[in-house]
Short mmCIF file of C-alpha atoms and ligand atoms in Angstrom, two decimals:
data_model
loop_
_atom_site.label_atom_id
_atom_site.label_comp_id
_atom_site.label_asym_id
_atom_site.label_seq_id
_atom_site.Cartn_x
_atom_site.Cartn_y
_atom_site.Cartn_z
CA MET A 105 70.94 111.30 81.05
CA LYS A 106 74.65 112.02 81.19
CA HIS A 107 77.05 109.92 83.27
CA ARG A 108 79.58 111.92 85.25
CA ILE A 109 82.99 110.24 85.31
CA THR A 110 86.44 111.17 86.59
CA VAL A 111 89.25 111.55 84.07
CA ALA A 112 93.02 111.81 84.58
CA HIS A 113 95.40 112.67 81.73
CA GLY A 114 98.49 111.13 83.36
CA ASP A 115 102.16 111.34 82.39
CA GLY A 116 104.30 110.63 79.32
CA ILE A 117 102.04 109.71 76.40
CA GLY A 118 99.03 109.93 78.75
CA PRO A 119 97.82 113.42 77.72
CA GLU A 120 98.11 112.61 73.97
CA ILE A 121 96.22 109.32 74.08
CA MET A 122 93.60 110.78 76.45
CA GLU A 123 93.01 113.72 74.09
CA ALA A 124 92.56 111.26 71.20
CA THR A 125 90.21 109.03 73.23
CA LEU A 126 88.03 111.90 74.50
CA LYS A 127 87.74 113.27 70.95
CA ILE A 128 86.37 109.92 69.77
CA LEU A 129 83.96 109.68 72.75
CA GLU A 130 82.67 113.17 71.99
CA ALA A 131 82.29 112.52 68.25
CA ALA A 132 80.32 109.34 69.08
CA ASN A 133 78.00 111.39 71.32
CA ALA A 134 78.83 109.31 74.39
CA PRO A 135 76.57 110.78 77.09
CA LEU A 136 79.40 111.63 79.49
CA GLU A 137 80.44 114.57 81.65
CA TYR A 138 83.93 114.80 83.06
CA ASP A 139 85.60 115.80 86.31
CA THR A 140 89.27 116.15 85.49
CA ILE A 141 91.79 115.40 88.23
CA GLU A 142 95.56 115.74 88.23
CA ILE A 143 97.65 112.73 89.15
CA GLY A 144 101.22 111.52 88.77
CA GLU A 145 104.50 113.38 88.40
CA LYS A 146 103.11 116.95 88.55
CA VAL A 147 101.34 116.16 91.81
CA TYR A 148 104.39 114.44 93.33
CA LEU A 149 106.43 117.53 92.49
CA LYS A 150 103.86 119.77 94.24
CA GLY A 151 104.63 117.84 97.43
CA HIS A 152 101.77 115.31 97.52
CA THR A 153 103.84 112.18 97.91
CA SER A 154 100.91 109.89 97.09
CA GLY A 155 100.71 111.40 93.57
CA ILE A 156 97.10 112.50 94.04
CA GLU A 157 95.56 115.52 95.78
CA PRO A 158 93.16 114.74 98.66
CA ALA A 159 90.21 116.42 96.87
CA ALA A 160 90.62 114.09 93.88
CA TRP A 161 89.55 111.14 96.06
CA ASP A 162 86.18 112.88 96.59
CA SER A 163 85.65 112.99 92.82
CA LEU A 164 86.56 109.30 92.47
CA ARG A 165 84.32 108.24 95.35
CA THR A 166 81.39 110.32 94.09
CA ASN A 167 81.57 109.39 90.40
CA LYS A 168 82.69 105.78 90.97
CA VAL A 169 83.82 105.47 87.33
CA TYR A 170 87.33 106.54 86.41
CA LEU A 171 89.06 106.75 83.02
CA LYS A 172 92.78 106.99 83.66
CA ALA A 173 95.75 107.55 81.37
CA PRO A 174 99.04 105.90 82.38
CA ILE A 175 101.34 107.52 84.91
CA THR A 176 105.05 107.26 85.57
CA THR A 177 106.17 105.48 88.74
CA PRO A 178 109.77 105.91 89.87
CA GLN A 179 111.80 102.68 89.71
CA GLY A 180 113.89 101.33 92.57
CA GLY A 181 113.08 104.18 94.96
CA GLY A 182 111.01 107.34 95.30
CA TYR A 183 107.24 107.50 95.58
CA LYS A 184 104.96 104.51 95.97
CA SER A 185 102.92 103.50 92.90
CA LEU A 186 99.70 105.53 92.72
CA ASN A 187 98.20 102.88 90.43
CA VAL A 188 98.56 100.30 93.17
CA THR A 189 97.28 102.73 95.83
CA THR A 190 94.21 103.58 93.73
CA ARG A 191 93.36 99.95 93.01
CA LYS A 192 93.58 99.05 96.69
CA THR A 193 91.98 102.17 98.16
CA LEU A 194 88.92 101.84 95.91
CA GLY A 195 88.76 98.05 96.37
CA LEU A 196 89.28 97.34 92.64
CA PHE A 197 90.08 93.67 93.17
CA SER A 198 89.74 92.44 89.61
CA ASN A 199 91.91 93.51 86.69
CA VAL A 200 90.40 92.21 83.47
CA ARG A 201 92.60 92.30 80.36
CA PRO A 202 91.08 90.93 77.16
CA VAL A 203 93.74 90.32 74.51
CA ARG A 204 93.12 89.20 70.94
CA ALA A 205 94.89 89.20 67.63
CA TYR A 206 93.77 91.54 64.86
CA ALA A 207 95.19 89.43 62.04
CA PRO A 208 95.52 89.68 59.11
CA TYR A 209 95.56 93.48 59.50
CA VAL A 210 97.99 93.62 62.45
CA ARG A 211 100.99 91.33 62.21
CA THR A 212 101.24 88.52 64.80
CA HIS A 213 102.50 84.94 64.88
CA HIS A 214 99.28 83.98 66.68
CA PRO A 215 96.34 85.01 64.48
CA ASP A 216 93.78 82.93 66.43
CA MET A 217 94.53 84.13 69.94
CA ASN A 218 91.60 85.53 71.88
CA LEU A 219 91.96 85.29 75.64
CA VAL A 220 91.31 87.20 78.84
CA ILE A 221 93.74 87.60 81.71
CA VAL A 222 91.95 88.07 85.05
CA ARG A 223 94.63 89.42 87.36
CA GLU A 224 94.18 89.66 91.13
CA ASN A 225 94.67 93.35 91.79
CA GLU A 226 95.11 94.04 95.52
CA GLU A 227 97.39 91.46 97.11
CA ASP A 228 100.64 89.54 96.53
CA CYS A 229 103.98 91.43 96.62
CA TYR A 230 102.06 94.63 95.74
CA ALA A 231 101.39 95.24 99.44
CA GLY A 232 104.69 97.08 99.09
CA ILE A 233 105.70 96.08 102.64
CA GLU A 234 109.47 95.88 102.44
CA HIS A 235 112.25 95.98 105.01
CA GLN A 236 115.98 95.81 105.02
CA GLN A 237 116.50 93.33 107.82
CA THR A 238 120.25 92.97 107.94
CA PRO A 239 123.09 94.75 106.11
CA GLU A 240 122.92 92.00 103.48
CA VAL A 241 119.25 91.05 103.21
CA VAL A 242 116.00 92.81 102.26
CA GLN A 243 112.51 91.37 102.37
CA THR A 244 109.21 91.89 100.49
CA LEU A 245 106.06 90.52 102.08
CA LYS A 246 103.82 88.51 99.79
CA LEU A 247 100.32 88.51 101.27
CA ILE A 248 97.55 86.27 99.91
CA SER A 249 94.18 86.20 101.65
CA LYS A 250 91.33 83.69 101.48
CA PRO A 251 88.60 86.28 100.83
CA GLY A 252 90.79 88.09 98.27
CA THR A 253 91.44 84.85 96.40
CA GLU A 254 87.81 83.75 96.57
CA LYS A 255 86.65 87.05 95.08
CA ILE A 256 89.02 86.99 92.10
CA VAL A 257 88.54 83.31 91.31
CA ARG A 258 84.77 83.58 91.50
CA TYR A 259 84.94 86.70 89.35
CA ALA A 260 86.91 84.77 86.70
CA PHE A 261 84.28 82.01 86.55
CA GLU A 262 81.36 84.47 86.58
CA TYR A 263 83.08 86.46 83.84
CA ALA A 264 83.58 83.29 81.78
CA LYS A 265 79.91 82.34 82.22
CA ALA A 266 78.61 85.81 81.34
CA ASN A 267 80.85 86.12 78.27
CA GLY A 268 80.40 82.64 76.78
CA ARG A 269 83.96 81.59 77.59
CA LYS A 270 84.53 77.84 77.89
CA LYS A 271 87.57 77.36 80.10
CA VAL A 272 89.37 78.97 83.04
CA THR A 273 93.06 78.21 83.63
CA CYS A 274 94.66 79.01 86.98
CA MET A 275 98.39 79.77 87.11
CA THR A 276 100.44 79.66 90.33
CA LYS A 277 103.85 78.60 91.63
CA ASP A 278 102.49 76.31 94.34
CA ASN A 279 105.26 73.75 93.95
CA ILE A 280 107.50 76.33 95.66
CA MET A 281 105.16 78.69 97.55
CA LYS A 282 103.02 75.94 99.00
CA HIS A 283 101.17 78.17 101.45
CA SER A 284 100.50 81.39 99.50
CA ASP A 285 100.20 80.11 95.92
CA GLY A 286 98.95 76.82 97.39
CA LEU A 287 95.98 78.67 98.93
CA PHE A 288 95.17 80.30 95.58
CA HIS A 289 95.24 76.91 93.80
CA LYS A 290 93.18 75.19 96.50
CA ILE A 291 90.47 77.87 96.41
CA PHE A 292 90.50 77.70 92.59
CA ASP A 293 89.80 73.95 92.75
CA GLU A 294 86.97 74.47 95.26
CA ILE A 295 85.27 77.23 93.27
CA ALA A 296 85.82 75.49 89.90
CA ALA A 297 83.70 72.60 91.22
CA GLU A 298 80.76 75.02 91.48
CA TYR A 299 80.94 75.66 87.70
CA PRO A 300 80.79 72.19 86.09
CA GLU A 301 79.80 73.71 82.73
CA ILE A 302 83.15 75.53 82.51
CA GLU A 303 86.32 73.54 81.91
CA ASN A 304 89.19 74.26 84.27
CA ASP A 305 92.84 73.41 84.68
CA HIS A 306 95.97 74.57 86.45
CA LYS A 307 99.45 75.30 85.14
CA ILE A 308 102.57 76.15 87.06
CA ILE A 309 103.31 79.74 86.08
CA ASP A 310 106.68 79.11 84.40
CA ILE A 311 105.44 76.55 81.88
CA GLY A 312 102.10 78.38 81.77
CA SER A 313 103.84 81.57 80.60
CA ALA A 314 105.89 79.60 78.06
CA LEU A 315 102.73 77.99 76.66
CA LEU A 316 101.00 81.38 76.53
CA ALA A 317 103.89 82.75 74.50
CA ASP A 318 104.02 79.66 72.26
CA SER A 319 100.35 78.77 71.69
CA PRO A 320 98.13 81.49 73.20
CA GLU A 321 95.20 80.33 71.04
CA LYS A 322 94.85 77.31 73.37
CA PHE A 323 93.88 79.58 76.31
CA ASP A 324 90.53 81.18 77.07
CA VAL A 325 90.34 82.82 80.54
CA VAL A 326 93.46 82.82 82.75
CA VAL A 327 93.15 83.72 86.43
CA THR A 328 96.29 84.36 88.43
CA LEU A 329 98.00 86.27 91.21
CA ASN A 330 98.86 89.95 90.91
CA LEU A 331 102.53 89.78 89.88
CA TYR A 332 102.19 86.88 87.43
CA GLY A 333 99.12 88.58 85.91
CA ASP A 334 101.05 91.80 85.45
CA ILE A 335 103.81 90.02 83.57
CA ILE A 336 101.80 87.62 81.42
CA SER A 337 99.34 90.28 80.29
CA ASP A 338 102.17 92.38 78.79
CA ILE A 339 103.57 89.26 77.12
CA VAL A 340 100.28 88.23 75.51
CA ALA A 341 99.44 91.82 74.50
CA GLN A 342 102.80 92.22 72.80
CA ILE A 343 102.62 88.91 70.90
CA ALA A 344 99.06 89.71 69.83
CA GLY A 345 100.41 92.74 67.98
CA SER A 346 101.28 95.54 70.39
CA VAL A 347 101.12 96.35 74.07
CA GLY A 348 99.69 99.68 72.85
CA MET A 349 96.39 98.14 71.72
CA MET A 350 94.84 96.46 74.74
CA GLY A 351 92.59 98.00 77.38
CA SER A 352 91.90 96.94 80.92
CA SER A 353 89.19 97.30 83.51
CA ASN A 354 89.77 97.40 87.26
CA ILE A 355 86.53 96.34 88.87
CA GLY A 356 85.45 96.61 92.50
CA GLU A 357 82.19 96.18 94.40
CA GLN A 358 81.53 99.92 94.18
CA CYS A 359 83.97 101.65 91.85
CA ALA A 360 85.66 100.84 88.55
CA MET A 361 88.70 102.22 86.77
CA PHE A 362 89.47 101.85 83.06
CA GLU A 363 92.87 102.26 81.45
CA ALA A 364 95.31 100.94 78.87
CA ILE A 365 97.44 98.01 79.99
CA HIS A 366 100.67 99.77 78.99
CA GLY A 367 102.56 102.47 80.86
CA SER A 368 103.42 106.10 80.17
CA ALA A 369 106.02 105.20 77.47
CA PRO A 370 108.36 108.13 78.18
CA ASP A 371 110.53 107.04 75.22
CA ILE A 372 107.87 108.19 72.74
CA ALA A 373 106.08 110.91 74.78
CA GLY A 374 105.26 114.23 73.12
CA LYS A 375 105.88 112.91 69.59
CA ASN A 376 102.27 112.21 68.52
CA ILE A 377 103.22 108.63 67.60
CA ALA A 378 101.66 106.61 70.46
CA ASN A 379 98.79 104.28 69.66
CA PRO A 380 95.68 105.49 71.54
CA SER A 381 93.93 102.11 71.04
CA GLY A 382 94.77 100.72 74.50
CA LEU A 383 93.06 103.59 76.29
CA LEU A 384 90.25 103.63 73.72
CA ASN A 385 89.60 99.93 74.39
CA GLY A 386 89.59 100.75 78.13
CA ALA A 387 86.99 103.45 77.35
CA ILE A 388 84.89 100.93 75.38
CA MET A 389 84.92 98.62 78.42
CA MET A 390 83.85 101.63 80.51
CA LEU A 391 80.91 102.42 78.20
CA ASN A 392 79.73 98.81 78.55
CA HIS A 393 80.15 99.03 82.32
CA LEU A 394 77.85 102.09 82.21
CA GLY A 395 75.30 100.16 80.13
CA LEU A 396 76.02 102.26 77.00
CA GLY A 397 76.31 99.27 74.64
CA THR A 398 75.21 101.08 71.46
CA VAL A 399 77.87 103.79 71.78
CA ALA A 400 80.49 101.18 72.76
CA SER A 401 79.63 99.10 69.67
CA ASN A 402 79.68 102.12 67.37
CA ILE A 403 83.18 103.12 68.54
CA GLU A 404 84.54 99.56 68.48
CA ASN A 405 83.21 98.97 64.95
CA ALA A 406 84.73 102.24 63.69
CA TRP A 407 88.04 101.32 65.35
CA LEU A 408 88.03 97.81 63.81
CA LYS A 409 87.23 99.35 60.40
CA THR A 410 90.19 101.72 60.81
CA LEU A 411 92.49 98.74 61.47
CA GLU A 412 91.01 96.88 58.47
CA ASP A 413 91.58 99.96 56.27
CA GLY A 414 95.28 99.71 57.11
CA ILE A 415 95.45 103.03 58.93
CA HIS A 416 98.02 102.22 61.59
CA THR A 417 100.22 103.94 64.14
CA GLY A 418 103.96 103.44 63.84
CA GLU A 419 104.44 100.49 66.21
CA ILE A 420 102.03 98.24 64.22
CA TYR A 421 102.72 99.71 60.78
CA LYS A 422 104.13 97.06 58.39
CA GLU A 423 105.09 97.70 54.79
CA GLY A 424 102.80 95.64 52.52
CA LEU A 425 100.23 95.07 55.29
CA SER A 426 99.39 98.61 56.36
CA LYS A 427 98.24 101.38 54.00
CA GLU A 428 99.02 104.57 55.90
CA LYS A 429 101.25 105.36 58.87
CA VAL A 430 99.53 107.96 61.06
CA GLY A 431 100.14 109.80 64.33
CA THR A 432 98.03 109.60 67.49
CA GLN A 433 95.59 112.39 66.63
CA GLU A 434 95.31 111.38 62.96
CA PHE A 435 94.45 107.83 64.03
CA ALA A 436 91.72 109.25 66.29
CA GLN A 437 90.37 111.30 63.35
CA ALA A 438 90.36 108.16 61.16
CA VAL A 439 88.23 106.39 63.79
CA ILE A 440 85.89 109.41 63.99
CA ASP A 441 85.56 109.43 60.18
CA ARG A 442 84.40 105.79 60.33
CA LEU A 443 81.78 106.16 63.10
CA GLY A 444 78.64 104.45 61.80
CA GLN A 445 80.63 102.01 59.64
CA LYS A 446 81.18 98.33 60.38
CA PRO A 447 84.19 96.06 59.93
CA SER A 448 83.96 93.54 57.11
CA THR A 449 86.31 90.80 58.41
CA PHE A 450 86.31 91.19 62.19
CA PRO A 451 83.16 90.25 64.10
CA VAL A 452 80.82 93.24 64.36
CA ALA A 453 80.43 94.52 67.93
CA ASN A 454 76.83 94.57 69.13
CA TYR A 455 76.70 95.17 72.86
CA PRO A 456 73.37 95.48 74.67
CA ASP A 457 72.20 98.70 76.32
CA GLY A 458 70.92 98.87 79.87
CA GLU A 459 72.23 97.90 83.23
CA PRO A 460 75.33 95.77 82.78
CA LEU A 461 75.44 92.37 84.39
CA LYS A 462 76.67 92.64 87.99
CA LEU A 463 78.86 89.64 88.65
CA ASN A 464 78.36 87.89 91.95
CA THR A 465 81.63 87.78 93.84
CA LEU A 466 80.30 87.84 97.39
CA THR A 467 82.43 85.78 99.70
CA LYS A 468 81.38 84.21 102.96
CA ARG A 469 83.96 84.81 105.67
CA ALA A 470 84.78 81.37 107.03
CA GLU A 471 84.46 80.64 110.75
CA ARG A 472 87.72 81.39 112.50
CA PRO A 473 89.62 78.14 113.10
CA GLU A 474 91.16 77.10 116.41
CA LYS A 475 94.72 78.47 116.54
CA LYS A 476 97.57 77.03 118.60
CA TYR A 477 101.13 78.31 118.91
CA VAL A 478 103.71 75.52 118.80
CA GLY A 479 106.96 77.43 118.29
CA VAL A 480 108.61 80.52 116.91
CA ASP A 481 111.08 81.39 114.16
CA VAL A 482 113.45 84.07 115.43
CA PHE A 483 115.34 85.86 112.65
CA VAL A 484 118.80 86.98 113.72
CA ASP A 485 121.33 89.38 112.19
CA PHE A 486 124.69 87.69 112.74
CA ASP A 487 128.01 88.20 110.96
CA GLY A 488 129.61 84.79 111.36
CA ASP A 489 129.29 81.11 110.47
CA ALA A 490 126.54 78.56 111.00
CA ASN A 491 128.20 76.53 113.74
CA THR A 492 129.03 79.61 115.80
CA ILE A 493 125.44 80.90 115.79
CA GLY A 494 124.06 77.35 116.19
CA ASP A 495 126.25 76.43 119.16
CA GLY A 496 125.64 79.91 120.64
CA LEU A 497 121.84 79.59 120.47
CA ARG A 498 121.92 75.99 121.73
CA ALA A 499 123.65 77.32 124.84
CA VAL A 500 120.78 79.77 125.51
CA LYS A 501 118.71 78.41 128.42
CA HIS A 502 114.90 78.59 128.22
CA ASP A 503 112.44 76.37 130.12
CA VAL A 504 110.08 75.66 127.21
CA LEU A 505 111.58 76.61 123.85
CA LYS A 506 114.71 74.94 122.44
CA LEU A 507 116.58 75.57 119.22
CA LYS A 508 115.51 73.01 116.62
CA LEU A 509 117.38 74.15 113.53
CA ILE A 510 118.73 77.15 111.67
CA THR A 511 118.28 77.96 107.98
CA ASN A 512 119.97 80.57 105.83
CA ARG A 513 117.94 81.77 102.83
CA GLY A 514 115.67 78.76 103.46
CA VAL A 515 118.35 76.06 103.47
CA LYS A 516 119.17 74.17 106.67
CA VAL A 517 122.66 75.05 107.88
CA TYR A 518 122.51 73.86 111.52
CA PRO A 519 122.73 71.21 112.81
CA ASP A 520 124.53 69.15 110.17
CA GLY A 521 124.90 71.88 107.56
CA MET A 522 127.18 71.46 104.57
CA PRO A 523 130.30 73.58 104.24
CA GLU A 524 129.46 74.32 100.57
CA THR A 525 126.28 76.28 101.47
CA PHE A 526 126.75 80.02 101.08
CA CYS A 527 125.44 81.94 104.09
CA THR A 528 124.41 85.57 104.43
CA ASP A 529 124.05 87.48 107.70
CA HIS A 530 120.30 86.61 107.91
CA TRP A 531 119.53 83.50 109.99
CA ARG A 532 116.12 81.91 110.63
CA CYS A 533 116.35 80.13 113.99
CA ARG A 534 113.46 77.79 114.76
CA PHE A 535 112.56 77.27 118.43
CA THR A 536 109.99 74.67 119.41
CA ASN A 537 108.85 72.90 122.52
CA PRO A 538 110.50 69.45 122.34
CA ASP A 539 107.55 67.77 124.06
CA GLY A 540 105.28 69.12 121.28
CA LYS A 541 102.90 70.98 123.65
CA GLU A 542 101.21 74.29 122.91
CA ILE A 543 103.14 77.42 123.90
CA GLY A 544 101.96 80.96 124.69
CA HIS A 545 102.96 84.55 123.96
CA ALA A 546 104.67 84.69 127.36
CA ASP A 547 107.05 81.89 126.31
CA ILE A 548 108.03 83.80 123.17
CA ILE A 549 108.53 87.05 125.08
CA SER A 550 110.69 85.35 127.72
CA LEU A 551 112.76 83.65 124.98
CA LEU A 552 113.37 87.05 123.39
CA GLU A 553 114.41 88.45 126.79
CA VAL A 554 116.93 85.64 127.20
CA LEU A 555 118.28 86.16 123.66
CA ASN A 556 118.50 89.92 124.25
CA SER A 557 120.42 89.44 127.51
CA ALA A 558 122.81 87.11 125.69
CA GLY A 559 123.42 89.84 123.07
CA TRP A 560 121.72 88.26 120.03
CA ASP A 561 120.47 90.84 117.49
CA PHE A 562 117.03 89.48 116.60
CA ILE A 563 115.22 91.37 113.85
CA LYS A 564 111.83 89.73 113.70
CA THR A 565 109.80 86.73 114.80
CA GLU A 566 107.23 84.59 113.02
CA GLN A 567 104.97 82.48 115.20
CA LEU A 568 104.54 78.81 114.26
CA CYS A 569 100.81 78.08 114.39
CA LEU A 570 98.46 75.18 113.88
CA PHE A 571 95.02 76.09 112.50
CA ASN A 572 92.46 73.41 113.41
CA GLY A 573 95.47 71.15 113.88
CA GLU A 574 96.91 71.85 110.42
CA ARG A 575 100.44 73.19 110.12
CA GLY A 576 100.38 76.88 109.13
CA TYR A 577 104.05 77.26 108.27
CA SER A 578 106.50 75.76 105.83
CA LEU A 579 108.87 73.04 106.93
CA ALA A 580 112.52 73.77 106.74
CA GLN A 581 114.47 71.61 104.31
CA GLY A 582 115.02 68.17 105.80
CA GLU A 583 112.74 68.90 108.81
P1 NAD B 610 105.47 101.06 78.84
O1 NAD B 610 104.27 100.20 78.72
O2 NAD B 610 105.23 102.50 79.15
O3 NAD B 610 106.33 100.96 77.49
C1 NAD B 610 106.89 99.74 77.03
C2 NAD B 610 107.22 99.84 75.54
O4 NAD B 610 105.99 99.83 74.79
C3 NAD B 610 107.94 101.14 75.16
O5 NAD B 610 108.86 100.87 74.13
C4 NAD B 610 106.82 102.02 74.64
O6 NAD B 610 107.25 102.98 73.69
C5 NAD B 610 105.87 101.01 74.01
N1 NAD B 610 104.49 101.49 74.12
C6 NAD B 610 103.74 101.54 75.26
N2 NAD B 610 102.55 102.06 74.99
C7 NAD B 610 102.52 102.33 73.68
C8 NAD B 610 101.55 102.89 72.82
N3 NAD B 610 100.34 103.28 73.26
N4 NAD B 610 101.85 103.05 71.52
C9 NAD B 610 103.05 102.66 71.04
N5 NAD B 610 104.02 102.12 71.80
C10 NAD B 610 103.76 101.97 73.12
O7 NAD B 610 106.39 100.39 79.96
P2 NAD B 610 107.70 100.94 80.70
O8 NAD B 610 108.54 101.72 79.75
O9 NAD B 610 108.22 99.79 81.40
O10 NAD B 610 107.12 101.93 81.81
C11 NAD B 610 107.10 103.34 81.70
C12 NAD B 610 106.43 103.93 82.92
O11 NAD B 610 105.05 103.58 82.92
C13 NAD B 610 107.01 103.45 84.26
O12 NAD B 610 107.12 104.57 85.10
C14 NAD B 610 105.97 102.49 84.77
O13 NAD B 610 105.93 102.44 86.17
C15 NAD B 610 104.70 103.12 84.23
N6 NAD B 610 103.56 102.19 84.09
C16 NAD B 610 102.34 102.70 84.36
C17 NAD B 610 101.22 101.92 84.17
C18 NAD B 610 99.88 102.52 84.48
O14 NAD B 610 99.77 103.72 84.66
N7 NAD B 610 98.82 101.72 84.54
C19 NAD B 610 101.34 100.60 83.72
C20 NAD B 610 102.60 100.11 83.40
C21 NAD B 610 103.72 100.92 83.59
#
């Protein structure tokens, strides 16, 4: 039986490395049939601003397995990232990036590293919800959900269990982002307790990244939020030998996408020098996902033998270590020539055939807690100083809500601000009910009416809520 999958050749080096990968799959008799879709720059230029034609979604939803070459995403403006859209639209919540050293054949300072980054793939700053709120200030929303976090953390532990991994390390910045990263860490601790056989720990992301770069061999599975996972996986891939060598799987409840971890590398596109190994490793993960363990093992063993034989693409070629510098297609041919052979130093791949293990990541939606409104933060665009806005808002008369304090970029500037604090035109003005009682939507609306009549340019509000009596908002400094 042949498996029908969707394939996209992408931008930059995408078409070259996809050609090389498909050649190897064909030579290994992988039982696959392909639907080819166009994505990326060509599609943007045809006027489809999402970078994908509507019909291509049908192919992805029907085949459910997608092998994708990298695509170019405009920086600092232009179209939204299609990679992000695809991951979210298809519910591909888990981005699994195994990274290991291939020493002594590929040069690295960390010959013993062998770890897996499990990156949350749908949330965090990648919601791409951004607004310019005042002439001086822009905002990105960072969204972290309970079910999203539960799914990825459970996936990391299930992955560790299924793959004989011993430890899962969580990385967050919950000393600063106490609510968003704090939620991730809290759920990690809860779920870790369900897996007593697997060691667990937590590192703050800054020292965690430093330790990963310094002694990656001390890590096993790392689970983290979307943005941190994006960054640390490039770091560990590069220090393992090359960002061009590692593959990644994007796994959802129904669909899965396989790719290289690197991008479209426009600096080397069209030169036949890119390493196709990243995409090939993504394809090997895909074969295992399809239950085609024998073919996956055959290709991985031939690839490892090629590395051992010193046949290397330019970015890993080292005089004295490598034997022959080859281009993208020649590297693919070298792998094809070694199909059926096994590596002599690296562990021989021997994956099972049959239905792959489906990891249990089902989450129970918790009962909705009791929610009470106790105040509102009104964000105001104001070109002036802290005492002028503070005294002005104090003078605003409202029966229930009174100004408690004002912060600028998170630092309290009224009352009792310090003259040294630099202020922008973006002011967070906290109104609460001084007698501590619950308030309602009507109170917030009437406050906004009063502010509007007094000529204040408010740009957004954030309600201050208690959930089952617990504070659901951060305190301002000194509050
Ligand atoms: P990149 O990963 O494309 O390249 C970084 C560096 O690594 C470059 O010097 C490049 O030449 C080198 N490199 C990457 N892959 C290689 C390979 N297979 N063989 C040899 N060398 C390789 O990152 P970038 O330059 O920051 O991004 C380029 C574009 O790719 C951007 O538009 C970015 O948005 C996009 N991108 C796409 C994906 C994806 O499709 N999944 C992922 C990351 C970046």
